[in-house]
Short mmCIF file of C-alpha atoms in Angstrom, two decimals:
data_model
loop_
_atom_site.label_atom_id
_atom_site.label_comp_id
_atom_site.label_asym_id
_atom_site.label_seq_id
_atom_site.Cartn_x
_atom_site.Cartn_y
_atom_site.Cartn_z
CA MET A 1 21.49 16.12 26.40
CA VAL A 2 24.85 15.98 24.69
CA LYS A 3 26.98 19.03 25.62
CA PHE A 4 29.24 20.83 23.14
CA ILE A 5 32.19 23.15 23.36
CA ILE A 6 31.54 25.25 20.27
CA SER A 7 33.69 28.12 19.09
CA LEU A 8 31.50 30.17 16.76
CA ILE A 9 31.68 33.87 16.04
CA GLY A 10 28.97 36.19 14.79
CA PHE A 11 25.93 34.02 15.53
CA TYR A 12 22.64 35.92 15.88
CA LEU A 13 19.30 34.99 17.39
CA LEU A 14 16.73 33.74 14.90
CA ALA A 15 13.24 32.24 15.15
CA LEU A 16 11.35 29.26 13.83
CA SER A 17 9.08 29.86 10.86
CA CYS A 18 6.82 27.36 9.10
CA SER A 19 7.16 26.96 5.33
CA ASN A 20 4.14 26.12 3.19
CA ASN A 21 6.00 25.36 -0.02
CA LYS A 22 5.94 21.87 -1.50
CA GLY A 23 9.64 21.12 -1.45
CA ASN A 24 10.42 19.06 -4.52
CA SER A 25 7.49 20.54 -6.41
CA ALA A 26 8.58 24.13 -5.71
CA VAL A 27 9.44 26.20 -8.78
CA LYS A 28 10.78 29.34 -7.09
CA ILE A 29 12.78 30.43 -4.09
CA ILE A 30 10.80 32.04 -1.28
CA PRO A 31 12.22 35.32 0.11
CA ARG A 32 14.23 35.44 3.30
CA ASP A 33 12.05 36.06 6.37
CA SER A 34 13.58 39.16 7.93
CA THR A 35 10.88 39.40 10.61
CA ILE A 36 12.86 36.90 12.67
CA THR A 37 15.21 38.90 14.87
CA PRO A 38 17.57 38.25 17.82
CA GLN A 39 14.71 39.15 20.13
CA ASN A 40 12.25 36.45 18.93
CA ALA A 41 14.52 33.51 18.11
CA TYR A 42 15.22 30.33 20.07
CA THR A 43 18.94 29.83 19.36
CA ASN A 44 21.99 31.95 18.64
CA LEU A 45 23.25 29.59 15.91
CA ARG A 46 22.90 30.61 12.28
CA LEU A 47 24.12 30.00 8.76
CA ASP A 48 24.69 32.43 5.91
CA SER A 49 23.64 32.27 2.28
CA ASN A 50 27.15 31.58 0.97
CA THR A 51 27.55 28.57 3.24
CA ILE A 52 24.21 27.17 2.10
CA GLU A 53 25.01 27.72 -1.59
CA SER A 54 28.44 26.10 -1.21
CA TYR A 55 26.98 23.09 0.56
CA ILE A 56 24.30 22.61 -2.09
CA SER A 57 26.78 22.88 -4.97
CA HIS A 58 28.97 20.13 -3.49
CA ASN A 59 26.37 17.79 -1.97
CA VAL A 60 22.89 18.22 -3.49
CA PRO A 61 22.65 17.23 -7.17
CA ASP A 62 18.86 17.02 -7.06
CA ALA A 63 17.27 20.38 -7.96
CA GLY A 64 14.16 19.70 -5.88
CA ASN A 65 16.11 19.11 -2.68
CA ALA A 66 18.31 22.13 -3.41
CA ILE A 67 15.22 24.36 -3.61
CA SER A 68 13.75 22.79 -0.47
CA ILE A 69 16.93 23.49 1.52
CA LYS A 70 17.10 27.10 0.33
CA ASN A 71 13.43 27.70 1.08
CA PHE A 72 13.67 26.04 4.49
CA TYR A 73 16.52 28.27 5.70
CA ASN A 74 15.14 31.39 3.98
CA GLY A 75 11.89 30.80 5.83
CA ARG A 76 13.69 30.79 9.18
CA ASN A 77 16.18 33.58 8.35
CA TYR A 78 19.10 31.09 8.34
CA GLN A 79 18.45 29.86 11.89
CA PHE A 80 19.78 26.40 12.80
CA ALA A 81 17.14 23.67 13.09
CA TRP A 82 18.87 20.69 14.69
CA PHE A 83 21.24 22.39 17.18
CA ASP A 84 21.11 25.13 19.74
CA GLU A 85 23.93 26.61 21.83
CA TYR A 86 23.76 23.59 24.17
CA GLY A 87 24.20 20.98 21.45
CA LEU A 88 21.99 18.55 19.57
CA THR A 89 18.33 19.34 20.23
CA GLU A 90 15.71 16.82 21.30
CA GLN A 91 14.27 16.92 17.77
CA GLY A 92 17.70 16.34 16.29
CA GLU A 93 18.23 13.28 18.45
CA ALA A 94 14.70 12.01 17.65
CA PHE A 95 15.27 12.28 13.90
CA TRP A 96 18.65 10.58 14.05
CA ASN A 97 17.14 7.66 15.99
CA LEU A 98 14.34 7.45 13.43
CA HIS A 99 16.83 7.66 10.56
CA GLU A 100 19.03 4.89 11.93
CA ALA A 101 16.07 2.65 12.80
CA ASN A 102 15.01 2.89 9.15
CA ALA A 103 18.43 3.17 7.56
CA SER A 104 17.40 1.30 4.40
CA GLU A 105 14.87 4.05 3.71
CA ALA A 106 17.19 7.00 4.08
CA SER A 107 20.84 6.00 3.69
CA ASP A 108 23.07 6.53 0.69
CA SER A 109 26.76 6.14 -0.07
CA SER A 110 27.51 9.80 -0.75
CA ARG A 111 30.31 11.69 0.96
CA SER A 112 27.80 13.85 2.84
CA SER A 113 26.18 10.71 4.23
CA ARG A 114 29.51 9.20 5.31
CA ASP A 115 30.54 12.47 6.97
CA LEU A 116 27.21 12.76 8.75
CA HIS A 117 27.42 9.24 10.18
CA ALA A 118 30.97 9.86 11.40
CA TYR A 119 30.06 13.11 13.17
CA MET A 120 26.77 11.83 14.59
CA LYS A 121 28.48 8.75 16.02
CA LYS A 122 30.78 11.05 17.98
CA ILE A 123 27.99 13.40 18.96
CA VAL A 124 25.80 10.62 20.32
CA GLU A 125 28.59 8.69 22.06
CA GLU A 126 30.59 11.57 23.64
CA ASP A 127 29.48 13.83 26.47
CA THR A 128 31.40 16.79 25.07
CA LEU A 129 32.65 17.54 21.60
CA SER A 130 34.62 20.40 20.08
CA LEU A 131 33.28 21.36 16.66
CA THR A 132 34.57 23.96 14.30
CA GLU A 133 32.09 26.32 12.75
CA THR A 134 32.40 24.56 9.38
CA GLN A 135 31.88 21.11 10.89
CA LEU A 136 28.76 22.16 12.76
CA GLN A 137 27.28 23.83 9.70
CA ASN A 138 27.89 20.69 7.61
CA VAL A 139 26.20 18.45 10.19
CA GLU A 140 23.24 20.87 10.38
CA LEU A 141 22.75 20.95 6.60
CA ASN A 142 23.34 17.21 6.25
CA LEU A 143 20.58 16.46 8.75
CA THR A 144 18.17 18.63 6.78
CA LEU A 145 19.10 16.95 3.49
CA HIS A 146 18.72 13.50 5.06
CA PHE A 147 15.31 14.44 6.43
CA PHE A 148 14.08 15.33 2.93
CA ARG A 149 15.56 12.10 1.53
CA TYR A 150 13.91 10.14 4.33
CA LEU A 151 10.55 11.63 3.35
CA GLN A 152 11.07 10.90 -0.32
CA ASN A 153 12.06 7.29 0.32
CA SER A 154 9.25 6.76 2.82
CA PHE A 155 6.57 8.00 0.45
CA GLY A 156 8.07 7.19 -2.91
CA GLY A 157 10.01 4.04 -2.15
CA LYS A 158 12.66 2.62 -4.42
CA ILE A 159 10.56 1.76 -7.48
CA ASP A 160 8.41 3.82 -9.84
CA PRO A 161 4.88 2.41 -9.35
CA GLU A 162 3.91 2.79 -13.01
CA GLU A 163 6.83 0.55 -13.99
CA MET A 164 5.01 -2.11 -11.95
CA GLN A 165 1.64 -1.37 -13.68
CA TRP A 166 0.35 0.46 -10.59
CA TYR A 167 -1.78 3.45 -11.63
CA ILE A 168 -3.00 4.78 -8.28
CA PRO A 169 -1.83 8.40 -7.79
CA ARG A 170 0.42 8.74 -4.78
CA ARG A 171 -0.26 11.19 -1.97
CA LYS A 172 1.56 14.46 -2.56
CA ILE A 173 3.84 15.57 0.23
CA ASN A 174 4.73 19.00 1.55
CA ASP A 175 8.25 18.32 2.74
CA LEU A 176 8.78 21.78 4.31
CA ALA A 177 5.54 21.58 6.28
CA MET A 178 6.43 18.07 7.44
CA LEU A 179 9.86 19.18 8.57
CA ASP A 180 8.34 22.09 10.48
CA SER A 181 5.83 19.72 12.08
CA PHE A 182 8.62 17.41 13.18
CA LEU A 183 10.78 20.22 14.59
CA SER A 184 7.84 21.69 16.50
CA GLY A 185 7.29 18.36 18.26
CA ARG A 186 3.84 17.72 16.77
CA GLN A 187 5.14 14.53 15.16
CA ARG A 188 7.74 13.28 17.62
CA ASN A 189 7.66 9.49 17.11
CA TRP A 190 6.72 9.75 13.50
CA LYS A 191 6.74 7.90 10.21
CA PRO A 192 4.89 9.63 7.38
CA LEU A 193 2.87 6.60 6.27
CA ASN A 194 -0.41 4.76 6.82
CA LYS A 195 -1.55 2.24 9.44
CA SER A 196 -1.27 -0.67 7.00
CA TYR A 197 2.40 0.19 6.56
CA TYR A 198 3.02 0.31 10.32
CA ASP A 199 1.27 -3.02 10.90
CA LEU A 200 3.19 -4.86 8.18
CA ASP A 201 6.47 -3.20 9.21
CA LYS A 202 5.97 -4.54 12.75
CA ALA A 203 5.24 -8.01 11.37
CA ILE A 204 8.49 -7.81 9.40
CA GLU A 205 10.38 -7.00 12.62
CA ASN A 206 8.91 -10.15 14.17
CA TYR A 207 9.92 -12.28 11.17
CA VAL A 208 13.43 -10.79 11.17
CA ALA A 209 13.76 -11.90 14.81
CA ILE A 210 12.58 -15.38 13.81
CA ALA A 211 15.12 -15.44 10.98
CA LYS A 212 17.91 -14.58 13.42
CA GLN A 213 16.91 -17.64 15.45
CA GLY A 214 17.23 -19.85 12.37
CA GLY A 215 13.73 -19.64 10.89
CA TRP A 216 11.74 -22.86 10.80
CA PRO A 217 12.34 -26.44 9.64
CA THR A 218 10.69 -28.07 6.62
CA LEU A 219 7.62 -30.09 7.53
CA ILE A 220 7.01 -33.60 6.21
CA TRP A 221 3.32 -34.50 6.25
CA LYS A 222 2.01 -37.89 5.11
CA ILE A 223 -1.31 -37.96 6.94
CA LYS A 224 -4.10 -38.13 4.34
CA LYS A 225 -7.13 -37.98 6.66
CA PRO A 226 -6.36 -36.14 9.92
CA SER A 227 -8.84 -36.36 12.76
CA VAL A 228 -9.03 -35.24 16.38
CA GLY A 229 -7.27 -37.81 18.54
CA LEU A 230 -5.00 -39.06 15.76
CA LYS A 231 -1.42 -39.62 16.92
CA ASP A 232 1.61 -39.12 14.67
CA GLU A 233 5.09 -37.64 15.12
CA SER A 234 4.51 -35.21 12.24
CA ILE A 235 1.77 -33.58 14.34
CA SER A 236 4.36 -32.71 16.99
CA SER A 237 6.60 -31.19 14.30
CA LEU A 238 3.64 -29.16 13.03
CA LYS A 239 2.88 -27.80 16.50
CA LYS A 240 6.51 -26.76 16.98
CA ARG A 241 6.48 -25.04 13.57
CA LEU A 242 3.32 -23.09 14.40
CA ALA A 243 4.69 -22.08 17.81
CA ILE A 244 7.64 -20.36 16.13
CA THR A 245 5.31 -17.81 14.47
CA GLY A 246 3.01 -17.58 17.50
CA ASP A 247 0.17 -19.45 15.82
CA TYR A 248 -0.01 -22.21 18.44
CA VAL A 249 0.76 -22.59 22.14
CA ALA A 250 4.41 -23.44 22.56
CA SER A 251 3.75 -25.64 25.61
CA ASP A 252 1.85 -28.31 23.62
CA THR A 253 4.30 -30.35 21.54
CA SER A 254 2.44 -33.64 21.80
CA SER A 255 1.94 -35.85 18.74
CA ILE A 256 -1.89 -35.80 19.13
CA TYR A 257 -4.23 -33.87 16.80
CA THR A 258 -6.21 -31.93 19.42
CA ASP A 259 -9.26 -29.70 19.26
CA SER A 260 -7.05 -26.71 20.03
CA LEU A 261 -4.81 -27.59 17.08
CA LYS A 262 -7.88 -27.84 14.83
CA THR A 263 -8.96 -24.36 15.96
CA ALA A 264 -5.48 -22.98 15.29
CA ILE A 265 -5.43 -24.58 11.83
CA LYS A 266 -8.70 -22.83 10.94
CA SER A 267 -7.14 -19.49 11.82
CA ILE A 268 -4.00 -20.26 9.80
CA GLN A 269 -6.07 -21.38 6.82
CA ARG A 270 -7.84 -18.03 6.89
CA SER A 271 -4.48 -16.24 6.84
CA PHE A 272 -3.65 -18.00 3.56
CA GLY A 273 -7.12 -17.60 2.04
CA PHE A 274 -8.02 -21.29 2.35
CA SER A 275 -11.35 -22.78 3.40
CA GLU A 276 -11.42 -22.97 7.19
CA THR A 277 -11.81 -26.74 7.65
CA GLY A 278 -9.38 -27.22 10.51
CA TRP A 279 -7.75 -30.14 8.71
CA VAL A 280 -4.19 -30.01 7.40
CA ASN A 281 -3.64 -30.78 3.71
CA THR A 282 -0.79 -30.56 1.21
CA ASP A 283 -1.65 -26.98 0.15
CA LEU A 284 -1.33 -25.73 3.72
CA ILE A 285 1.92 -27.62 4.31
CA ASN A 286 3.37 -26.08 1.13
CA GLN A 287 2.54 -22.59 2.42
CA LEU A 288 4.02 -23.34 5.84
CA ASN A 289 7.18 -24.66 4.19
CA THR A 290 7.83 -21.41 2.33
CA SER A 291 11.15 -20.24 3.72
CA ILE A 292 11.50 -17.32 6.13
CA LYS A 293 13.77 -15.66 3.54
CA ASP A 294 11.05 -15.79 0.87
CA ARG A 295 8.36 -14.63 3.30
CA LEU A 296 10.46 -11.62 4.28
CA LYS A 297 10.95 -10.74 0.61
CA GLN A 298 7.20 -11.01 0.03
CA MET A 299 6.45 -8.80 3.02
CA LYS A 300 9.02 -6.17 2.00
CA ILE A 301 7.64 -6.10 -1.55
CA ASN A 302 4.20 -5.30 -0.17
CA LEU A 303 5.63 -2.79 2.30
CA GLU A 304 7.03 -0.98 -0.74
CA ARG A 305 3.55 -0.96 -2.32
CA MET A 306 2.07 0.47 0.86
CA ARG A 307 4.35 3.50 0.46
CA TRP A 308 2.58 4.20 -2.82
CA MET A 309 -0.92 4.35 -1.35
CA PRO A 310 -2.52 7.79 -0.90
CA GLU A 311 -4.16 8.77 2.35
CA ALA A 312 -7.30 6.65 2.64
CA GLU A 313 -10.75 8.25 2.54
CA PRO A 314 -13.01 7.11 5.40
CA ASP A 315 -15.69 5.96 2.91
CA ARG A 316 -14.28 3.86 0.08
CA LEU A 317 -14.33 0.58 -1.83
CA LEU A 318 -11.11 -1.42 -1.96
CA ALA A 319 -10.69 -4.53 -4.13
CA ASN A 320 -7.56 -6.61 -3.46
CA ILE A 321 -6.84 -8.74 -6.52
CA PRO A 322 -4.76 -11.58 -4.96
CA GLU A 323 -7.26 -11.84 -2.09
CA TYR A 324 -10.27 -12.02 -4.46
CA LYS A 325 -12.26 -9.75 -2.17
CA LEU A 326 -13.94 -6.34 -2.21
CA HIS A 327 -13.85 -4.44 1.08
CA VAL A 328 -16.38 -1.67 1.80
CA PHE A 329 -15.33 0.97 4.33
CA GLU A 330 -17.59 3.49 6.08
CA LYS A 331 -16.08 6.08 8.40
CA GLY A 332 -12.83 4.15 8.31
CA LYS A 333 -14.31 0.82 9.41
CA GLU A 334 -14.99 -2.19 7.22
CA VAL A 335 -18.75 -2.80 6.99
CA LEU A 336 -19.04 -5.27 4.11
CA THR A 337 -16.79 -7.87 2.47
CA ILE A 338 -17.70 -9.47 -0.86
CA ASN A 339 -15.97 -12.28 -2.75
CA ILE A 340 -14.96 -11.34 -6.29
CA VAL A 341 -13.69 -12.94 -9.49
CA VAL A 342 -10.83 -11.03 -11.15
CA GLY A 343 -9.16 -11.08 -14.55
CA LYS A 344 -7.19 -14.04 -15.86
CA ALA A 345 -3.41 -13.68 -16.06
CA ALA A 346 -3.73 -13.02 -19.82
CA THR A 347 -6.42 -10.35 -19.30
CA ASN A 348 -5.45 -9.17 -15.83
CA THR A 349 -7.37 -6.63 -13.81
CA VAL A 350 -5.53 -3.31 -13.78
CA ILE A 351 -4.32 -1.70 -10.53
CA PHE A 352 -5.81 1.80 -10.40
CA SER A 353 -8.24 4.09 -8.60
CA ASP A 354 -11.30 6.06 -9.65
CA ILE A 355 -14.72 7.22 -8.45
CA LEU A 356 -17.90 5.10 -8.43
CA LYS A 357 -20.52 7.39 -10.00
CA TYR A 358 -23.55 5.31 -10.98
CA ILE A 359 -25.25 1.93 -10.92
CA VAL A 360 -26.85 0.26 -13.95
CA PHE A 361 -29.68 -2.15 -13.18
CA SER A 362 -30.62 -4.84 -15.75
CA PRO A 363 -27.71 -3.82 -17.97
CA TYR A 364 -26.88 -4.55 -21.57
CA TRP A 365 -23.48 -6.10 -22.07
CA ASN A 366 -21.71 -4.25 -24.85
CA VAL A 367 -19.25 -6.92 -25.94
CA PRO A 368 -15.68 -5.53 -26.30
CA GLU A 369 -14.24 -5.62 -29.82
CA SER A 370 -11.49 -8.04 -28.75
CA ILE A 371 -14.08 -10.57 -27.53
CA VAL A 372 -16.18 -10.06 -30.67
CA ARG A 373 -13.13 -10.72 -32.85
CA ASN A 374 -11.62 -13.60 -30.89
CA GLU A 375 -14.69 -15.37 -29.51
CA ILE A 376 -18.06 -14.22 -30.86
CA LEU A 377 -17.33 -14.20 -34.62
CA PRO A 378 -15.77 -17.70 -34.61
CA ALA A 379 -18.80 -18.95 -32.63
CA MET A 380 -21.16 -17.27 -35.15
CA ARG A 381 -19.39 -19.05 -38.01
CA ARG A 382 -19.86 -22.37 -36.25
CA SER A 383 -23.54 -21.73 -35.47
CA GLN A 384 -25.90 -19.34 -37.28
CA ASN A 385 -28.16 -19.18 -34.24
CA TYR A 386 -25.38 -18.28 -31.78
CA LEU A 387 -26.59 -14.70 -31.18
CA GLY A 388 -30.23 -15.66 -30.67
CA ARG A 389 -29.33 -18.55 -28.42
CA ASN A 390 -27.28 -16.21 -26.21
CA ASN A 391 -29.81 -13.36 -26.16
CA MET A 392 -27.47 -11.13 -28.22
CA GLU A 393 -28.05 -8.65 -31.02
CA ILE A 394 -26.09 -6.57 -33.53
CA TYR A 395 -26.72 -2.85 -33.06
CA GLY A 396 -24.19 -1.30 -35.46
CA ARG A 397 -20.72 -1.62 -36.96
CA SER A 398 -17.28 -0.16 -36.09
CA ASN A 399 -13.82 -0.72 -37.58
CA GLY A 400 -15.25 -3.36 -39.88
CA PHE A 401 -16.66 -5.39 -36.98
CA PRO A 402 -20.28 -5.74 -35.85
CA LEU A 403 -21.22 -4.03 -32.58
CA ILE A 404 -22.77 -6.78 -30.47
CA ARG A 405 -24.55 -6.55 -27.16
CA GLN A 406 -26.26 -9.01 -24.88
CA LYS A 407 -29.76 -8.04 -23.78
CA PRO A 408 -30.77 -7.79 -20.10
CA GLY A 409 -31.81 -11.06 -18.56
CA ALA A 410 -30.86 -13.89 -16.24
CA ALA A 411 -28.17 -15.21 -18.63
CA ASN A 412 -26.56 -11.81 -19.25
CA SER A 413 -22.79 -12.04 -18.69
CA LEU A 414 -22.95 -8.94 -16.45
CA GLY A 415 -25.77 -10.44 -14.43
CA LYS A 416 -28.46 -8.11 -13.15
CA VAL A 417 -26.47 -5.03 -12.13
CA LYS A 418 -23.15 -3.30 -12.73
CA PHE A 419 -21.33 -0.55 -10.83
CA ILE A 420 -19.55 2.05 -12.96
CA PHE A 421 -16.49 4.11 -12.05
CA PRO A 422 -15.60 5.51 -15.51
CA ASN A 423 -11.96 4.80 -16.40
CA ARG A 424 -9.72 4.35 -19.41
CA PHE A 425 -9.37 0.63 -18.69
CA ASN A 426 -13.12 -0.04 -19.04
CA ILE A 427 -13.14 -1.98 -15.76
CA TYR A 428 -16.11 -2.12 -13.38
CA PHE A 429 -17.89 -4.33 -10.83
CA HIS A 430 -20.79 -6.48 -11.99
CA ASP A 431 -23.02 -9.41 -11.16
CA THR A 432 -22.57 -12.74 -12.93
CA PRO A 433 -24.70 -15.82 -13.71
CA ALA A 434 -21.60 -18.02 -13.14
CA LYS A 435 -22.09 -18.34 -9.38
CA ALA A 436 -20.17 -21.62 -9.08
CA LEU A 437 -16.84 -19.83 -9.57
CA PHE A 438 -17.12 -18.21 -6.14
CA SER A 439 -16.69 -21.58 -4.45
CA ARG A 440 -13.14 -21.85 -5.82
CA GLN A 441 -10.11 -20.71 -3.88
CA GLN A 442 -8.37 -19.21 -6.96
CA ARG A 443 -10.78 -16.90 -8.79
CA ALA A 444 -8.97 -15.37 -11.77
CA PHE A 445 -11.37 -16.09 -14.63
CA SER A 446 -12.69 -12.83 -16.10
CA HIS A 447 -11.64 -10.65 -19.03
CA GLY A 448 -10.55 -7.92 -16.57
CA CYS A 449 -13.72 -6.69 -14.86
CA MET A 450 -14.57 -7.85 -11.34
CA ARG A 451 -17.56 -10.09 -10.74
CA LEU A 452 -19.40 -9.83 -7.41
CA GLN A 453 -20.83 -12.69 -5.38
CA GLN A 454 -23.25 -10.36 -3.56
CA PRO A 455 -24.24 -7.57 -5.98
CA PHE A 456 -27.61 -6.98 -4.28
CA GLU A 457 -25.88 -6.31 -0.94
CA LEU A 458 -23.52 -3.81 -2.54
CA ALA A 459 -26.37 -1.98 -4.30
CA LYS A 460 -28.36 -1.91 -1.06
CA TYR A 461 -25.40 -0.47 0.85
CA ILE A 462 -24.62 2.20 -1.73
CA LEU A 463 -28.28 3.31 -1.89
CA ARG A 464 -28.86 3.00 1.88
CA ASN A 465 -29.37 6.73 2.43
CA ASP A 466 -32.08 6.99 -0.24
CA THR A 467 -35.26 5.72 1.44
CA SER A 468 -37.01 5.32 -1.92
CA TRP A 469 -34.68 2.43 -2.76
CA THR A 470 -36.27 -0.37 -0.75
CA ASP A 471 -35.18 -4.01 -1.02
CA SER A 472 -38.14 -4.79 -3.26
CA LYS A 473 -37.41 -1.83 -5.55
CA ILE A 474 -33.78 -2.91 -5.94
CA THR A 475 -34.88 -6.49 -6.69
CA SER A 476 -37.40 -5.23 -9.27
CA ALA A 477 -34.82 -2.98 -10.94
CA MET A 478 -32.47 -5.96 -11.25
CA ASN A 479 -35.08 -7.99 -13.15
CA GLN A 480 -36.24 -5.71 -15.98
CA THR A 481 -35.91 -6.04 -19.77
CA THR A 482 -34.47 -2.53 -20.15
CA GLU A 483 -31.55 -1.08 -18.26
CA LYS A 484 -31.84 1.74 -15.71
CA GLN A 485 -29.03 4.07 -14.59
CA VAL A 486 -28.99 5.47 -11.06
CA PHE A 487 -26.43 8.21 -10.34
CA LEU A 488 -25.07 8.40 -6.81
CA LYS A 489 -25.69 11.52 -4.76
CA THR A 490 -22.31 10.94 -3.09
CA PRO A 491 -19.79 9.23 -5.40
CA LEU A 492 -17.45 6.72 -3.74
CA PRO A 493 -13.68 6.35 -4.20
CA VAL A 494 -12.67 2.96 -5.59
CA TYR A 495 -9.21 1.40 -5.23
CA VAL A 496 -8.16 -1.73 -7.09
CA VAL A 497 -4.95 -2.87 -5.39
CA TYR A 498 -2.49 -5.77 -5.39
CA PHE A 499 -1.30 -6.92 -1.97
CA THR A 500 -0.04 -10.46 -1.40
CA SER A 501 0.87 -9.79 2.24
CA TRP A 502 -0.78 -7.51 4.80
CA VAL A 503 -2.04 -7.38 8.38
CA ASP A 504 -5.84 -7.31 8.58
CA ALA A 505 -8.12 -5.46 10.99
CA ASP A 506 -7.94 -8.39 13.43
CA GLY A 507 -4.15 -8.20 13.55
CA MET A 508 -3.68 -11.36 11.47
CA LEU A 509 -0.74 -11.52 9.05
CA ASN A 510 -2.00 -12.63 5.63
CA PHE A 511 -0.27 -14.15 2.61
CA ARG A 512 -1.62 -14.82 -0.88
CA ASP A 513 -0.26 -16.22 -4.13
CA ASP A 514 1.26 -13.89 -6.71
CA VAL A 515 -1.51 -14.44 -9.25
CA TYR A 516 -0.15 -12.04 -11.90
CA GLY A 517 3.58 -12.33 -11.20
CA HIS A 518 3.81 -8.72 -9.99
CA ASP A 519 5.78 -9.77 -6.90
CA LYS A 520 8.33 -11.55 -9.06
CA ARG A 521 8.89 -8.44 -11.20
CA MET A 522 9.22 -6.23 -8.12
CA GLU A 523 11.67 -8.65 -6.52
CA GLU A 524 14.03 -8.20 -9.46
CA HIS A 525 14.04 -4.43 -8.89
CA LEU A 526 13.89 -4.30 -5.10
CA PHE A 527 16.56 -6.88 -4.28
CA GLU A 528 18.81 -6.60 -7.31
#
């Protein structure tokens, strides 16, 4: 431990006290905890209220952080947090290492930040250090301020999610409780985020190392029909390229298309969302030729999004738009994956969260006014029998337009079942008669709702704990002429997200195309 020669007068013993206030959301100052006395404290270093007020007035323009600092030191009767009479504590050293390892998340160009880096450099590098009382107090308060900023950047990131059309409420943080947890040693090697964040962050570290080695060369591929045993120099170049990212054994650089290369190609195709054929084509080469610089930007954009995610419930539904898949989680583990069709770029599926509350079997499709105006009415003018031919009917009028719905049946645009999580965007999951669309790699075709390839399997899973809902009963309910609503005994959280890069449960790094251009908009803000 770093030793200090510290000349301080009038320091009293104080004790650690946990604060339960919510930092930036606090609206009042908590009273000073006078129960902490020289007899029950852990250090003889302390501050006073005037020092704290002076520091805040010169260094903390944000009212939320100012309140958090006051409440933190009031709650411990002005006891130091990061130093004791022997020097920098173990927790202080742990936070500084964490701070510097993630400097982009916590650094700023303020005077307090510059001063802190200067002092901490000396503290870490020198065995002994003489500090004045004022210098030590400034370092102590600076570390606390930087801890709160680290939390805010880790959870909140650099961009307002709603500016990026992301309407999933973020997890609320209790910055004082988190600081207490860190100081007590309960969260020693700690980042306040989720597993998805950690996994992608580690993948970024790997790609940064690759970038430092020069990245990868551009591949030239002219083979139209690859086959096992085929020999070509471009195959050797491909193997070397895949070895750089650990996707193929580095020892095999031959120019022969081997069975092991075919197996590796299948895995790589899955990581890009392609059909797993094992044969290289132009689409795969284009993905592999994306530069390391662009891949790192893509990964960092998605790392920013992962900061915005709330703490995941163990049972939930998660639809990832660029992946065109719905993931069903039970007790934290994925138990079902279903291909989906999402909204077209012009009518994109909104990023939000809500609660799945009921299922509608054999549903009517109440045609939205925009579709009535732009599609149905022109079709009715072209053909008087359009409604009858499409099993539709008029059931009222609103805003000068007819209210039109499609009756239950095999040709219904919602298919045979829909899953409702009431929301202001009028988005839900539903079946579809257009099954051929699921065979396509890019599946952005809908007006905003998400079509399911396996609606029966989802209904069966959701109703699994109700023994009255047998397979035959579900099938019958999906083939009636009148709709039937079934409310769930245990509603399920639903998340509709937008990730173009992530690490899956098997540890595979995935990339997808930016179907709605959200990455491009974030890039302009994140790397300006």
